[in-house]
Coordinates of C-alpha atoms in Angstrom, one line a residue:
Chain H
M11 CA 114.4 -47.0 51.3
L12 CA 116.8 -49.6 49.9
L13 CA 116.2 -51.6 53.1
L14 CA 112.5 -51.4 52.6
N15 CA 112.9 -52.5 49.0
L16 CA 115.0 -55.5 50.1
I17 CA 112.4 -56.4 52.8
L18 CA 109.6 -56.2 50.2
A19 CA 111.6 -58.6 47.9
I20 CA 112.0 -61.1 50.8
I21 CA 108.3 -60.9 51.6
W22 CA 107.5 -61.5 48.0
M23 CA 109.7 -64.6 48.0
A24 CA 108.2 -65.8 51.3
L25 CA 104.7 -65.4 49.9
Q26 CA 105.7 -67.3 46.7
S27 CA 107.4 -69.8 48.9
S28 CA 110.2 -70.2 46.4
F29 CA 113.6 -68.7 47.0
T30 CA 115.2 -68.4 43.6
V31 CA 117.2 -65.6 42.0
I32 CA 114.3 -64.9 39.5
D33 CA 111.8 -64.5 42.4
F34 CA 114.2 -62.1 44.1
V35 CA 114.5 -60.0 41.0
V36 CA 110.7 -60.0 40.4
G37 CA 110.1 -59.1 44.1
F38 CA 112.7 -56.4 44.0
V39 CA 111.2 -54.8 40.8
L40 CA 107.6 -55.0 42.2
G41 CA 108.8 -53.5 45.5
F42 CA 110.5 -50.7 43.6
I43 CA 107.2 -49.9 41.7
I44 CA 105.3 -49.9 45.0
I45 CA 107.8 -47.6 46.6
G46 CA 107.6 -45.3 43.6
L47 CA 103.8 -45.2 43.8
T48 CA 103.6 -44.6 47.5
R49 CA 106.6 -42.3 47.7
R50 CA 104.8 -39.2 49.0
A51 CA 103.0 -41.1 51.8
L52 CA 106.2 -42.8 52.7
E53 CA 108.1 -39.6 53.0
E54 CA 105.4 -38.2 55.3
Q55 CA 105.7 -41.3 57.4
V56 CA 109.4 -40.9 57.8
Y57 CA 108.9 -37.2 58.6
D58 CA 106.2 -38.1 61.2
L59 CA 108.5 -40.6 62.8
E60 CA 111.4 -38.2 63.1
A61 CA 109.2 -35.4 64.4
R62 CA 107.9 -37.8 67.0
K63 CA 111.3 -38.8 68.0
A64 CA 112.4 -35.2 68.3
R65 CA 109.4 -34.4 70.4
Y66 CA 109.1 -37.4 72.7
G67 CA 112.5 -39.0 72.6
S68 CA 112.9 -42.6 71.3
N69 CA 110.7 -45.1 73.0
D70 CA 111.6 -48.0 75.3
Y71 CA 111.5 -50.9 72.8
V72 CA 110.1 -53.4 75.3
R73 CA 107.3 -51.1 76.6
Q74 CA 106.4 -50.0 73.1
T75 CA 106.1 -53.7 72.0
Y76 CA 103.9 -54.4 75.0
R77 CA 101.7 -51.4 74.1
I78 CA 101.3 -52.5 70.5
F79 CA 100.4 -55.9 71.6
A80 CA 97.8 -54.6 74.2
F81 CA 96.4 -52.3 71.5
I82 CA 95.9 -55.2 69.0
V83 CA 94.2 -57.3 71.7
F84 CA 91.9 -54.4 72.6
S85 CA 91.1 -53.7 68.9
L86 CA 90.2 -57.3 68.3
W87 CA 88.0 -57.4 71.4
S88 CA 86.3 -54.1 70.3
I89 CA 85.7 -55.6 66.8
I90 CA 84.0 -58.7 68.2
K91 CA 81.8 -56.5 70.5
A92 CA 80.9 -54.3 67.5
N93 CA 79.8 -57.3 65.5
I94 CA 77.6 -58.6 68.3
E95 CA 76.0 -55.2 68.4
V96 CA 75.4 -55.2 64.6
A97 CA 73.9 -58.6 65.0
R98 CA 71.5 -57.4 67.7
I99 CA 70.4 -54.4 65.6
V100 CA 70.0 -56.4 62.3
L101 CA 68.2 -59.3 63.8
N102 CA 65.9 -57.4 66.1
P103 CA 63.0 -56.2 64.0
R104 CA 61.8 -53.5 66.3
A105 CA 65.2 -52.0 67.1
K106 CA 64.7 -48.3 67.3
L107 CA 67.5 -46.4 65.7
R108 CA 68.4 -42.8 66.2
P109 CA 71.3 -42.2 63.9
G110 CA 73.2 -39.0 63.8
I111 CA 76.5 -37.4 62.7
V112 CA 78.7 -36.3 65.6
A113 CA 81.8 -34.1 65.4
M114 CA 84.6 -34.9 67.7
P115 CA 87.6 -32.6 68.4
L116 CA 91.0 -34.4 67.8
D117 CA 94.0 -34.2 70.0
L118 CA 96.0 -36.5 67.8
K119 CA 98.4 -34.7 65.5
S120 CA 100.1 -37.3 63.2
D121 CA 98.5 -38.5 60.0
S122 CA 99.2 -42.1 60.9
G123 CA 97.6 -41.7 64.3
I124 CA 94.5 -40.1 62.8
T125 CA 94.2 -42.9 60.3
T126 CA 94.5 -45.6 62.9
L127 CA 91.9 -43.9 65.1
A128 CA 89.5 -43.5 62.1
N129 CA 89.9 -47.2 61.2
L130 CA 89.4 -48.2 64.9
I131 CA 86.2 -46.0 65.1
T132 CA 84.8 -47.7 62.0
L133 CA 85.5 -51.2 63.3
T134 CA 84.1 -50.6 66.7
P135 CA 80.5 -50.5 68.1
G136 CA 78.0 -48.2 66.5
T137 CA 80.3 -45.6 64.8
V138 CA 81.7 -45.1 61.3
T139 CA 84.1 -42.4 60.4
L140 CA 82.7 -40.0 57.8
D141 CA 85.5 -37.5 57.4
V142 CA 88.3 -35.5 58.9
S143 CA 88.3 -31.8 58.5
S144 CA 91.0 -30.2 56.4
D145 CA 92.9 -28.8 59.4
K146 CA 92.9 -32.2 61.0
R147 CA 91.3 -30.9 64.2
T148 CA 87.8 -32.5 63.9
L149 CA 86.6 -36.0 63.1
Y150 CA 83.1 -36.6 62.0
M151 CA 81.5 -39.9 62.6
H152 CA 78.1 -41.4 61.8
V153 CA 76.6 -43.0 64.9
L154 CA 73.9 -45.7 64.9
D155 CA 72.2 -44.7 68.1
V156 CA 72.8 -41.3 69.6
H157 CA 71.6 -41.3 73.2
D158 CA 73.9 -38.6 74.4
A159 CA 76.3 -37.0 71.9
E160 CA 78.5 -35.5 74.6
K161 CA 78.9 -38.8 76.5
L162 CA 79.8 -40.5 73.2
R163 CA 82.5 -37.9 72.5
Q164 CA 83.9 -38.5 76.0
D165 CA 83.9 -42.3 75.7
T166 CA 85.5 -42.3 72.3
K167 CA 88.2 -39.9 73.4
E168 CA 88.9 -41.8 76.6
Q169 CA 88.8 -45.3 75.2
F170 CA 90.2 -45.0 71.7
E171 CA 92.0 -41.8 71.3
R172 CA 94.0 -42.2 74.5
R173 CA 95.2 -45.6 73.4
V174 CA 96.2 -44.4 69.9
M175 CA 97.8 -41.4 71.5
E176 CA 100.2 -43.7 73.4
L177 CA 101.4 -45.3 70.2
L178 CA 101.2 -42.5 67.6
P179 CA 100.8 -39.1 69.2
Chain Z
M16 CA 86.4 -85.6 63.2
T17 CA 89.6 -84.4 64.8
I18 CA 89.8 -81.4 67.1
V19 CA 91.4 -79.3 64.4
E20 CA 88.6 -80.0 62.0
F21 CA 86.0 -79.2 64.6
I22 CA 87.6 -75.8 65.4
T23 CA 87.9 -75.1 61.7
V24 CA 84.2 -75.8 61.2
V25 CA 83.2 -73.6 64.1
V26 CA 85.4 -70.7 63.0
I27 CA 84.3 -70.8 59.3
A28 CA 80.7 -71.2 60.3
L29 CA 81.0 -68.1 62.5
G30 CA 82.6 -66.2 59.6
V31 CA 79.8 -67.3 57.2
F32 CA 77.2 -66.3 59.8
F33 CA 78.6 -62.7 60.0
M34 CA 78.7 -62.5 56.2
L35 CA 75.0 -63.5 56.1
L36 CA 74.4 -60.9 58.8
T37 CA 76.0 -58.3 56.5
S38 CA 73.6 -59.3 53.7
I39 CA 70.5 -59.2 55.9
G40 CA 71.7 -55.8 57.3
I41 CA 72.1 -54.3 53.8
V42 CA 68.5 -55.3 53.0
R43 CA 66.9 -54.4 56.2
L44 CA 68.5 -51.2 57.5
P45 CA 66.8 -48.0 56.5
D46 CA 69.4 -45.9 54.7
L47 CA 72.9 -46.0 53.2
Y48 CA 74.7 -44.7 56.3
T49 CA 73.3 -47.4 58.6
R50 CA 73.9 -50.0 55.9
V51 CA 77.6 -49.1 55.8
H52 CA 77.7 -50.0 59.5
A53 CA 76.7 -53.6 58.6
A54 CA 78.9 -53.8 55.5
G55 CA 82.0 -52.3 57.2
K56 CA 81.9 -54.3 60.4
A57 CA 80.3 -57.6 60.0
S58 CA 81.9 -58.4 56.6
T59 CA 85.3 -57.7 58.0
L60 CA 84.8 -60.2 60.8
G61 CA 83.2 -62.7 58.4
I62 CA 86.1 -62.7 56.0
A63 CA 88.5 -62.9 59.0
G64 CA 86.6 -65.9 60.3
V65 CA 86.8 -67.8 57.0
L66 CA 90.5 -67.0 56.5
L67 CA 91.2 -68.0 60.1
G68 CA 89.5 -71.3 59.5
V69 CA 91.8 -71.9 56.5
A70 CA 94.8 -70.9 58.6
I71 CA 93.9 -73.4 61.3
Y72 CA 93.1 -76.2 58.9
S73 CA 96.1 -76.0 56.6
A74 CA 99.1 -78.0 57.6
D75 CA 101.4 -75.8 55.6
W76 CA 102.7 -73.0 57.7
T77 CA 103.3 -70.7 54.8
I78 CA 99.6 -70.8 54.0
T79 CA 98.8 -70.1 57.7
I80 CA 101.1 -67.0 57.7
K81 CA 99.6 -65.8 54.4
M82 CA 96.1 -66.1 55.8
I83 CA 97.0 -64.2 59.0
A84 CA 98.6 -61.5 56.8
L85 CA 95.4 -61.3 54.7
I86 CA 93.3 -60.8 57.9
G87 CA 95.6 -57.9 58.8
F88 CA 95.2 -56.4 55.3
F89 CA 91.4 -56.7 55.5
L90 CA 91.4 -55.0 58.9
F91 CA 93.3 -52.1 57.5
T92 CA 91.5 -51.7 54.2
N93 CA 87.8 -52.5 54.9
P94 CA 87.2 -49.5 57.2
V95 CA 88.8 -47.2 54.5
A96 CA 86.3 -48.6 52.0
A97 CA 83.4 -48.0 54.4
H98 CA 84.6 -44.5 55.1
M99 CA 85.0 -43.6 51.4
L100 CA 81.4 -44.9 50.7
D101 CA 80.0 -42.8 53.5
R102 CA 81.9 -39.7 52.4
A103 CA 81.0 -40.1 48.7
A104 CA 77.4 -40.5 49.7
Y105 CA 77.4 -37.4 51.9
L106 CA 79.1 -35.4 49.2
T107 CA 76.6 -36.4 46.5
G108 CA 73.7 -35.6 48.8
V109 CA 72.3 -39.0 49.7
K110 CA 69.5 -38.4 52.2
A111 CA 69.8 -39.9 55.6
M112 CA 66.8 -41.6 57.2
D113 CA 64.2 -39.4 58.9
G114 CA 65.2 -38.6 62.5
T115 CA 68.9 -38.5 61.9
A116 CA 69.3 -36.2 64.8
P117 CA 72.4 -34.2 65.3
D118 CA 74.1 -33.5 61.9
D119 CA 77.3 -31.8 62.9
L120 CA 78.5 -32.0 59.3
A121 CA 75.6 -30.1 57.7
G122 CA 76.9 -27.1 55.7
R123 CA 80.5 -27.9 56.5
Y124 CA 81.5 -28.8 53.0
D125 CA 82.4 -26.1 50.5
P126 CA 79.9 -26.8 47.7
E127 CA 82.4 -25.6 45.0
T128 CA 85.6 -27.3 45.9
R129 CA 84.1 -30.1 48.0
R130 CA 86.6 -29.5 50.7
L131 CA 85.7 -29.8 54.3
R132 CA 86.1 -26.6 56.1

């Protein structure tokens, strides 16, 4: 936590682009306030991380970095595709929409994994996350065009959840 | 016009185009849930485009890094806003457009506590 606080102070100085003692103190105090406000979420994160390590062993650093990089590229590409699709729907006056709300069972266990998946679903073509059930087993999403709910579940699971699973199981 | 200026203009123009698309989408789409699709996706890319333009144009590397960090923050927070809008709308009973076919969420909320079962 102290390390995190120091890092936050350094980020503050970098964003201010002035490295004086006063900036460091201000950054440190602000970092302390942020850590105080987000303490509960942070503790869960640390717990998540340790549980993951215990279950899967620590990851190969090089491979993990490669995976994260591939994931970011994939996400950006999906976002661009999603926007082209939104453009098509908005600009085409006679686009026929068949929206619906589809439930999808989750295999992901960790909170951070589910959050990442939910964000990814929102930013990618045709789907917006609505809610996750209290037992974290089902994710509900609003879909712009339901042709085949079962196929959609399959695709989302295979394309998105599998990738998130590799990073944050 | 230098190459950097040209790229900047193209990227910012794309960003502004997607923001315009968001506005058109909000006016034209039939109900709140479909509008959130436009607002949640196109505006994210729109803001990202404008910020990326600033990042490319600016000669100061600290500004470039700040802009890239900002794009990252928008990618994290905008979907959360979209999700909260959708959820709040569903909880307060905003009607979806006619023909919203499967509604797997129907009757899943506890009307008293508003917790999802």
